[in-house]
Short mmCIF file of C-alpha atoms in Angstrom, two decimals:
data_model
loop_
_atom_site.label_atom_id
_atom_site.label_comp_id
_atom_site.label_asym_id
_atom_site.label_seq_id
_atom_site.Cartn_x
_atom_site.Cartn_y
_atom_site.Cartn_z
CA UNK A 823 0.00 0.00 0.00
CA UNK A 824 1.69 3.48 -1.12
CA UNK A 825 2.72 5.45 1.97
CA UNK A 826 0.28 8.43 1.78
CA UNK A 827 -2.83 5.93 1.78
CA UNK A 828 -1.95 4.47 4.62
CA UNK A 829 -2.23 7.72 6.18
CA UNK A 830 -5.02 8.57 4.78
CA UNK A 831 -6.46 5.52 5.83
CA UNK A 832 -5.50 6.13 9.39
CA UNK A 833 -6.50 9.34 9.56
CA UNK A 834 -9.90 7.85 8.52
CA UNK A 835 -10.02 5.36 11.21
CA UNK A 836 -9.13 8.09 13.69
CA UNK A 837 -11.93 10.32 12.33
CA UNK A 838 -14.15 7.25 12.93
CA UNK A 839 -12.81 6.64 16.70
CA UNK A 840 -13.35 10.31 17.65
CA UNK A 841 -17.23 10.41 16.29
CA UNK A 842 -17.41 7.34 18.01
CA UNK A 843 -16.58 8.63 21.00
CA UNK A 844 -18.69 12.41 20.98
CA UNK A 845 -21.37 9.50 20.46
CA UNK A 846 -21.20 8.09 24.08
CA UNK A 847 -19.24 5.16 23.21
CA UNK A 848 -17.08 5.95 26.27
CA UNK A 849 -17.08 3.09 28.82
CA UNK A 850 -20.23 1.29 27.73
CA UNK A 851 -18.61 -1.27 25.01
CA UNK A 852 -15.66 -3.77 26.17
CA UNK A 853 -13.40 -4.48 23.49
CA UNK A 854 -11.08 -1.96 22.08
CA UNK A 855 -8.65 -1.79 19.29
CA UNK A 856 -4.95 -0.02 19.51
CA UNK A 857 -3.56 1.40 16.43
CA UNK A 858 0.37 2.05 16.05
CA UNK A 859 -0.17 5.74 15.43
CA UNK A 860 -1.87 5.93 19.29
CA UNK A 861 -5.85 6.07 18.27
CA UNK A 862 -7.73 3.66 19.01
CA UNK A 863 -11.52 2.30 18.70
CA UNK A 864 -13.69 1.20 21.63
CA UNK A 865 -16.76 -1.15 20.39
CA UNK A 866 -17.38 -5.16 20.29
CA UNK A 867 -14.98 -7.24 18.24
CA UNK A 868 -16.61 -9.42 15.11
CA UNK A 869 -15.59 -11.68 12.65
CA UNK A 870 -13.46 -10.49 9.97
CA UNK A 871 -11.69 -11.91 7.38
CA UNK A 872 -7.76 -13.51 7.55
CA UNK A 873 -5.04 -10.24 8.40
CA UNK A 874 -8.04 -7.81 9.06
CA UNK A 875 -9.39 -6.94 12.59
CA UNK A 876 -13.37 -6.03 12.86
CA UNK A 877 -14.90 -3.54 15.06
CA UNK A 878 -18.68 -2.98 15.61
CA UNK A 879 -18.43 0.94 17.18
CA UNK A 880 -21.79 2.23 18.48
CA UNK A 881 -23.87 4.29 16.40
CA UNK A 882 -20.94 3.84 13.47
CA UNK A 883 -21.22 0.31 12.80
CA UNK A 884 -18.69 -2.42 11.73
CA UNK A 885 -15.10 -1.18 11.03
CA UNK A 886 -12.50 -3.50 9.41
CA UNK A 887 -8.70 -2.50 9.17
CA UNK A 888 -5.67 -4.51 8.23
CA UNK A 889 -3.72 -6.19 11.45
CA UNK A 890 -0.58 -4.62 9.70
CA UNK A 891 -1.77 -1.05 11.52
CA UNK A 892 -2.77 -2.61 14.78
CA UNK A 893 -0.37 -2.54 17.46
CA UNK A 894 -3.13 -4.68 19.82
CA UNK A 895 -6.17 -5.69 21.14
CA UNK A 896 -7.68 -5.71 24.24
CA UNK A 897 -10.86 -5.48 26.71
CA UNK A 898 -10.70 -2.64 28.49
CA UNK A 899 -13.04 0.68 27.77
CA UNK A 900 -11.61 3.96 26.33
CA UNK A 901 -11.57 5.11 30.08
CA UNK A 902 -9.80 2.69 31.73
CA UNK A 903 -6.46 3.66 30.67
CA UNK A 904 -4.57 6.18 28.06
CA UNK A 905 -4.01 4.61 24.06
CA UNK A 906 -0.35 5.12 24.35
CA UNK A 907 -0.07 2.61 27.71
CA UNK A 908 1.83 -0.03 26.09
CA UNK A 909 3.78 -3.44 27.59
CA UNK A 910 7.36 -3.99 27.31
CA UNK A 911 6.17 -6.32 23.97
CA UNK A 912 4.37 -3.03 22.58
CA UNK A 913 1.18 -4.29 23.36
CA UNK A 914 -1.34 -2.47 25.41
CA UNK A 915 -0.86 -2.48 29.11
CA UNK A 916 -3.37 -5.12 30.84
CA UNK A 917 -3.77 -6.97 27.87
CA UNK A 918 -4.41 -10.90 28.46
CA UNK A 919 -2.08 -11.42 26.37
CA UNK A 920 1.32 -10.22 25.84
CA UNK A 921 1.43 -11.44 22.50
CA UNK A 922 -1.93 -9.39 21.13
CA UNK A 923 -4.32 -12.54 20.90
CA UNK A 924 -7.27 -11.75 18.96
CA UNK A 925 -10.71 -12.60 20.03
CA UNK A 926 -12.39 -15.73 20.19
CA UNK A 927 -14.65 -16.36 16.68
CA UNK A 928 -17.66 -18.99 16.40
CA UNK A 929 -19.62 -20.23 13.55
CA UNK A 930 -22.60 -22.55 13.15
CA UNK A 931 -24.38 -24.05 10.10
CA UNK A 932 -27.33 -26.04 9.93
CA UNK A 933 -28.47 -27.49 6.54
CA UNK A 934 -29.98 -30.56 5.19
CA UNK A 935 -27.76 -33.10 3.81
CA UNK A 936 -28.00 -35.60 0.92
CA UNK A 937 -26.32 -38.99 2.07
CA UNK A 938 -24.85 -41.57 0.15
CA UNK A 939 -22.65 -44.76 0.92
CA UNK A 940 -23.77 -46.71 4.15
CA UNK A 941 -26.98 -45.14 4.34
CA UNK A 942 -29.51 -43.42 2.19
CA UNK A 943 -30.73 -40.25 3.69
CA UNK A 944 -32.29 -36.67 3.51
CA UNK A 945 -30.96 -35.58 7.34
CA UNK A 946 -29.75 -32.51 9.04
CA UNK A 947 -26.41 -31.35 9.10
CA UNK A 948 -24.86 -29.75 12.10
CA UNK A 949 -21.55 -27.98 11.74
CA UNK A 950 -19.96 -25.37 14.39
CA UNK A 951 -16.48 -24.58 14.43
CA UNK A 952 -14.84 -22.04 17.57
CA UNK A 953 -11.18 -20.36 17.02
CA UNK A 954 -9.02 -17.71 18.33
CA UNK A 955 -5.74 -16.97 16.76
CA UNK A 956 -2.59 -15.30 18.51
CA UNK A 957 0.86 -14.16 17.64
CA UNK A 958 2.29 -17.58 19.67
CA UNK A 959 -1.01 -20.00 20.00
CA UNK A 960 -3.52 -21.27 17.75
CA UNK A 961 -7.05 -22.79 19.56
CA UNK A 962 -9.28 -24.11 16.94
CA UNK A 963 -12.33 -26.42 17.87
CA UNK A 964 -14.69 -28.54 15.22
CA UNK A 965 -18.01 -30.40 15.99
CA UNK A 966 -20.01 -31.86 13.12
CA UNK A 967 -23.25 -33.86 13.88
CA UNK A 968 -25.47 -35.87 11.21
CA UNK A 969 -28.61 -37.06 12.59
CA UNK A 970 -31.30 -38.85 11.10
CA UNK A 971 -33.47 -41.59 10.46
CA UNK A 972 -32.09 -42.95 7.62
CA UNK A 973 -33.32 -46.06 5.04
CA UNK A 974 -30.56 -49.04 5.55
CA UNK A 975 -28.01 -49.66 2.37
CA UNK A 976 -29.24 -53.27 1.90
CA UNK A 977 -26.35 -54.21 2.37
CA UNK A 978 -26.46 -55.77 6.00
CA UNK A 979 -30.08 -55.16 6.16
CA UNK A 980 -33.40 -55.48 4.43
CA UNK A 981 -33.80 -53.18 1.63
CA UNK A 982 -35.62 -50.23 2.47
CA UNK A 983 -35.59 -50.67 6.36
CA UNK A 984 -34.95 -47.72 8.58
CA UNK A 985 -32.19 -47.04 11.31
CA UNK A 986 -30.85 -44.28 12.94
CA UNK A 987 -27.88 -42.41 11.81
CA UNK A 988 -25.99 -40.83 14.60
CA UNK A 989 -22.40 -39.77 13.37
CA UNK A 990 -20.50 -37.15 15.75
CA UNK A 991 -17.12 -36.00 14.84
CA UNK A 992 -15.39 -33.59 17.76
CA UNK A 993 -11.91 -32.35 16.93
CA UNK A 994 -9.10 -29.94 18.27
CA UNK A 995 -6.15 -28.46 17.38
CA UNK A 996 -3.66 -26.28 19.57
CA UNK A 997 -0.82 -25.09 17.35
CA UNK A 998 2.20 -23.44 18.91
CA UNK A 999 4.06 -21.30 16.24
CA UNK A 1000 7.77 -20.47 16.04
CA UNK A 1001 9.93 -19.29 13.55
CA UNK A 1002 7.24 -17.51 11.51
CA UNK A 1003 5.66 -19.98 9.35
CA UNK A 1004 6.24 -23.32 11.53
CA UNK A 1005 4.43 -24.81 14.08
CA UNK A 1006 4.24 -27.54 16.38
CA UNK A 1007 0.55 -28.91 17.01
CA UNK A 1008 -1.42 -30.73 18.92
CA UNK A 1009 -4.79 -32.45 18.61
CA UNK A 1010 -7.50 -34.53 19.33
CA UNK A 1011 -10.28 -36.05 17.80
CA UNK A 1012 -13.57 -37.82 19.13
CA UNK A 1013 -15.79 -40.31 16.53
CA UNK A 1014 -18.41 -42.31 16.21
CA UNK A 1015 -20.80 -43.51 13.71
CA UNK A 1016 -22.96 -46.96 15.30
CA UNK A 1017 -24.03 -47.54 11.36
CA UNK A 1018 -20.34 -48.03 10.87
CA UNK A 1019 -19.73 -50.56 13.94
CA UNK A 1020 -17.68 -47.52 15.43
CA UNK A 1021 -18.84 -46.92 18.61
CA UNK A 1022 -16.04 -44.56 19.46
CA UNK A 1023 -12.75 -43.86 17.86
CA UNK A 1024 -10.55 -41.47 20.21
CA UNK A 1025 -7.33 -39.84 18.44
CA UNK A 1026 -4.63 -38.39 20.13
CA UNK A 1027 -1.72 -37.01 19.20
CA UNK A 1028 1.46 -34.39 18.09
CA UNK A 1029 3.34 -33.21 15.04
CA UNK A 1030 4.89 -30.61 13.15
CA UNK A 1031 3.42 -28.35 10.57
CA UNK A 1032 4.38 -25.76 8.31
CA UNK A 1033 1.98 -22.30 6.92
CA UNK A 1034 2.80 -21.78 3.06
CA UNK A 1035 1.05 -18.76 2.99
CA UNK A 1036 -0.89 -16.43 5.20
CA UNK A 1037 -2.75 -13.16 3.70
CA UNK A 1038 -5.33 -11.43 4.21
CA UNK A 1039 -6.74 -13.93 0.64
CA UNK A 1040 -6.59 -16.61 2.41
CA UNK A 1041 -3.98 -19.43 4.19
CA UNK A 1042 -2.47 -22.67 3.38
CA UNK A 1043 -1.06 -24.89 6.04
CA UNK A 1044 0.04 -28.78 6.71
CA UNK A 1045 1.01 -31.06 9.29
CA UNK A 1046 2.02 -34.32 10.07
CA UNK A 1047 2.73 -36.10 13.17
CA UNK A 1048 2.01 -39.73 15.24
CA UNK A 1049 -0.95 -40.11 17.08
CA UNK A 1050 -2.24 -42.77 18.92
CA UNK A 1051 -6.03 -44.67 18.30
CA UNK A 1052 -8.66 -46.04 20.52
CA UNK A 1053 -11.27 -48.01 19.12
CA UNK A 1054 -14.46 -49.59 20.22
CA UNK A 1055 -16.07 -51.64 17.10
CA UNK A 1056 -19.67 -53.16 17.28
CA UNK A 1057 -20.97 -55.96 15.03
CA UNK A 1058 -20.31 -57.38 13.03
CA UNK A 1059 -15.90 -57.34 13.23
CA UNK A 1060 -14.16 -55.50 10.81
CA UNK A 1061 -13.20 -58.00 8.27
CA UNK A 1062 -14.22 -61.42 7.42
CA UNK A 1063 -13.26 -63.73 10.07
CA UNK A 1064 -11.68 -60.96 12.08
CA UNK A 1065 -12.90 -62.29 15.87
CA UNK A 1066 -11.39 -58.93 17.22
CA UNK A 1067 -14.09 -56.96 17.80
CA UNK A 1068 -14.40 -54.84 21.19
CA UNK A 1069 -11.09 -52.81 21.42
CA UNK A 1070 -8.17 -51.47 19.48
CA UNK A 1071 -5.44 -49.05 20.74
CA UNK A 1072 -2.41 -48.99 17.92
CA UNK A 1073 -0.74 -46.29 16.90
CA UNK A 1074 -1.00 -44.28 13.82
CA UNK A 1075 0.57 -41.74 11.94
CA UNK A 1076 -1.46 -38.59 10.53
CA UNK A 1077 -1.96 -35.93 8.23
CA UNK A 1078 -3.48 -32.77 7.80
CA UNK A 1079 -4.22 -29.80 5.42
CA UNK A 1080 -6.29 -26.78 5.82
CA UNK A 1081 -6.94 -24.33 3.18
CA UNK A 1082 -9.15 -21.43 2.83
CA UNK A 1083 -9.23 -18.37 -0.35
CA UNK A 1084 -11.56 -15.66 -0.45
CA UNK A 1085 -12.76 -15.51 -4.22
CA UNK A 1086 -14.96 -12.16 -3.49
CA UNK A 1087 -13.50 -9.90 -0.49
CA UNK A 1088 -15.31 -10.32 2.99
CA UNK A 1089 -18.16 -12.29 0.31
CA UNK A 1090 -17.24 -15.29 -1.03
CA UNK A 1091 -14.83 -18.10 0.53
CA UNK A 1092 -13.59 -21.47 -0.69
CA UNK A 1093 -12.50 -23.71 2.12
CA UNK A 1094 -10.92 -27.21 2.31
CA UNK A 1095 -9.89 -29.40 4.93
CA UNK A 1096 -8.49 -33.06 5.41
CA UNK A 1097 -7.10 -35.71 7.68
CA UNK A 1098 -5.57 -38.96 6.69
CA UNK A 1099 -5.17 -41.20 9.44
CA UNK A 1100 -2.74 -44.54 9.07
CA UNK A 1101 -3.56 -47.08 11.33
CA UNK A 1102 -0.34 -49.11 12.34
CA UNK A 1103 -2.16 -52.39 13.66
CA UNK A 1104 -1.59 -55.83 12.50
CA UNK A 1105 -3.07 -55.19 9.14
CA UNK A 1106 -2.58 -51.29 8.39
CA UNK A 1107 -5.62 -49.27 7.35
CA UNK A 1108 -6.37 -46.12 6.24
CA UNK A 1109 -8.96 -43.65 6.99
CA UNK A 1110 -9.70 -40.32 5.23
CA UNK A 1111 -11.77 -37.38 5.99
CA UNK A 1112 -12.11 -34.21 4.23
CA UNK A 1113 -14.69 -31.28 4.01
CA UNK A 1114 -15.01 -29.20 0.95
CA UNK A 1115 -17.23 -26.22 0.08
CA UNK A 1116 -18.36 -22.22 -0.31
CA UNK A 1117 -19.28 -20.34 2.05
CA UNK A 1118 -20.99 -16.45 0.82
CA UNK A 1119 -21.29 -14.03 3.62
CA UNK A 1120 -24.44 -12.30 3.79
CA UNK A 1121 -23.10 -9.94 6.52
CA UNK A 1122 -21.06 -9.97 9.30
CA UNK A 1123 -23.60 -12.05 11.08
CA UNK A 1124 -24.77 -14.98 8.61
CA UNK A 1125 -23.86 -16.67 5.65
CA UNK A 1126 -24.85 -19.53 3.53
CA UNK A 1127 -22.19 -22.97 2.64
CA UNK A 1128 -22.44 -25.33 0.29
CA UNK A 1129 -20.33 -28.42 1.20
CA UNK A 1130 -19.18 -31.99 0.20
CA UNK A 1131 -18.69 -34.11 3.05
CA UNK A 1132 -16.00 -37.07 2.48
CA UNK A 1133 -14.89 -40.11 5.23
CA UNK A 1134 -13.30 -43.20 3.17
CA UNK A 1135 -11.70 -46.56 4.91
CA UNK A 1136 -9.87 -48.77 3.35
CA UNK A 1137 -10.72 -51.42 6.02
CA UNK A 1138 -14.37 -50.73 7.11
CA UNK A 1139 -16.19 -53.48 9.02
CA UNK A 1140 -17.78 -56.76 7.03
CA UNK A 1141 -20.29 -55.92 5.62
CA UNK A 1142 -19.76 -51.89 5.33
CA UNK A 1143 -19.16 -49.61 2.67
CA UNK A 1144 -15.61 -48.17 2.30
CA UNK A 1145 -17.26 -44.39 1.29
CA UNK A 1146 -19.52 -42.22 2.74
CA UNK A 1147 -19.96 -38.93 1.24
CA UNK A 1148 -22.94 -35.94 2.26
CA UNK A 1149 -23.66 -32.97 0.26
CA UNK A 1150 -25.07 -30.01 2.24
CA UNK A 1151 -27.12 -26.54 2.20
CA UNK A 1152 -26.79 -25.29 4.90
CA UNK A 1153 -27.59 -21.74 6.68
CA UNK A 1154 -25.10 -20.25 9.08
CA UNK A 1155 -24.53 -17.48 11.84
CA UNK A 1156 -20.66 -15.79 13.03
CA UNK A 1157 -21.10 -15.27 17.25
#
């Protein structure tokens, strides 16, 4: 950005801070952004996109500015302390934390689903993901739900009987970053799907991972690392013959990707994530998730997504398909 409309653009976002503040915005709102120049803006942090920081200021509404200008964030009122009162890091005195941590962000979408694979099924699907991204530490949180009553595959039951499709997929991921664009991460991951004989697969594990690219566009990251599986399979076992059912601990060595671009600014996203999991048991086996789609932002509140839902094992249980896919339509909010 050329030097003079930067300031410009500061000068702007001062202009904006200092309505906001004949306004009455005073001590009433709790978050408040820092600039480098000294202003600052008091309001309620919202989502905004990768490298931007959003501000909703009272009777102004939602301001967005590029992290590059921020110096930090915190959640104190314009009156509990002067703009310039800065930590020995540069951030602002009192801050949680030293490192300028932005704020937590949520999203939920609920849509219906087309299944296909092990069962047949119009159902809904439940999505909700919770972050918060900081200069050293990375929190982000998944939970994805299908629920339904679904018609059987015919496969290990009578053609067009009904059972209940219960699939619940929990998953976390603390990354601790170093050196710029690497990272050493941690996760966990809770499944189960009963129509699949998996009555609970728990994942645990650690790895190292590397960002490619980071912009306010969009990011591109990897890891890998060795985790460790728990299983608990239902009827009937896993393969033919297999007499193993009831419980599996081996270890396991995983992979992950997560990719996001914003085609249209602040409109439209493309996202993409996956996990391939190597099972190192007596007879290796694969398994492979990964969930593709669009998201367009109606506002800074909801949105809609379009998404492909994809879970593949090479080894399922006797009887099972390997691939289950779910296309969705689903209606969000950003809390």
């Amino acid at each position: 950005m050329p030097r003079g409309s930067a300031t410009r653009n500061t000068r702007r976002w001062a202009l904006v801070g200092v309505v906001a503040l004949l306004l009455g915005t005073g001590g009433a709102a709790a978050d408040t952004v820092h600039f480098k120049n000294g202003d600052r803006l008091t309001g309620t942090f919202v989502d905004a996109p990768e490298g931007f920081v959003a501000i909703d200021v009272p009777h102004v509404g939602v301001v967005t500015v590029p992290r590059a200008e921020v110096a930090g964030l915190d959640g104190v009122s314009a009156a509990d302390g002067p703009p310039d009162a800065q930590g020995a890091d540069g951030a602002p005195a009192g801050h949680a934390d030293a490192k300028a941590t932005g704020p937590w962000q949520a999203r939920a979408d609920l849509g219906v689903a087309v299944a296909t694979g092990n069962t047949r099924a119009a159902d809904l699907n439940f999505v909700a993901g919770v972050e918060r991204q900081g200069t050293r530490f990375d929190n982000v949180l998944g939970v994805a739900v299908h629920k339904a009553r679904a018609q059987g595959d015919g496969l290990t039951s009578s053609a067009g009987s009904t059972t209940t499709k219960d699939h619940l997929d929990i998953d976390y991921n603390l990354r601790w970053k170093y050196r710029d664009t690497w990272y050493a991460v941690a996760n966990f991951e809770y499944f189960q799907d009963p129509i699949k004989d998996i009555d609970q697969r728990a994942t645990t594990g650690a790895g190292v991972g590397h960002t490619f690219w980071e912009s306010d566009r969009g990011s591109l990251r990897t890891d890998a690392g060795i985790s460790q599986v728990f299983e608990e399979i239902g009827s009937p076992p896993r393969a033919e013959g297999d007499a193993s059912n009831g419980s599996d601990n081996n270890p396991a060595l995983r992979w992950g990707l997560q990719f996001n671009r914003w085609l249209v600014a602040e409109r439209l996203e493309l996202f993409h994530t996956n996990q391939l999991l190597h099972i190192l048991d007596g007879e290796p086996s694969s398994v492979w998730d990964s969930d593709t789609g669009l998201r367009y932002h109606l506002n800074s509140r909801w949105l809609a997504a379009l998404r492909v839902d994809l879970q593949h094992e090479t080894a399922p249980a006797a009887g099972r398909r390997k691939t289950d896919s779910s296309y969705a339509l689903a209606v969000g909010v950003k809390l």
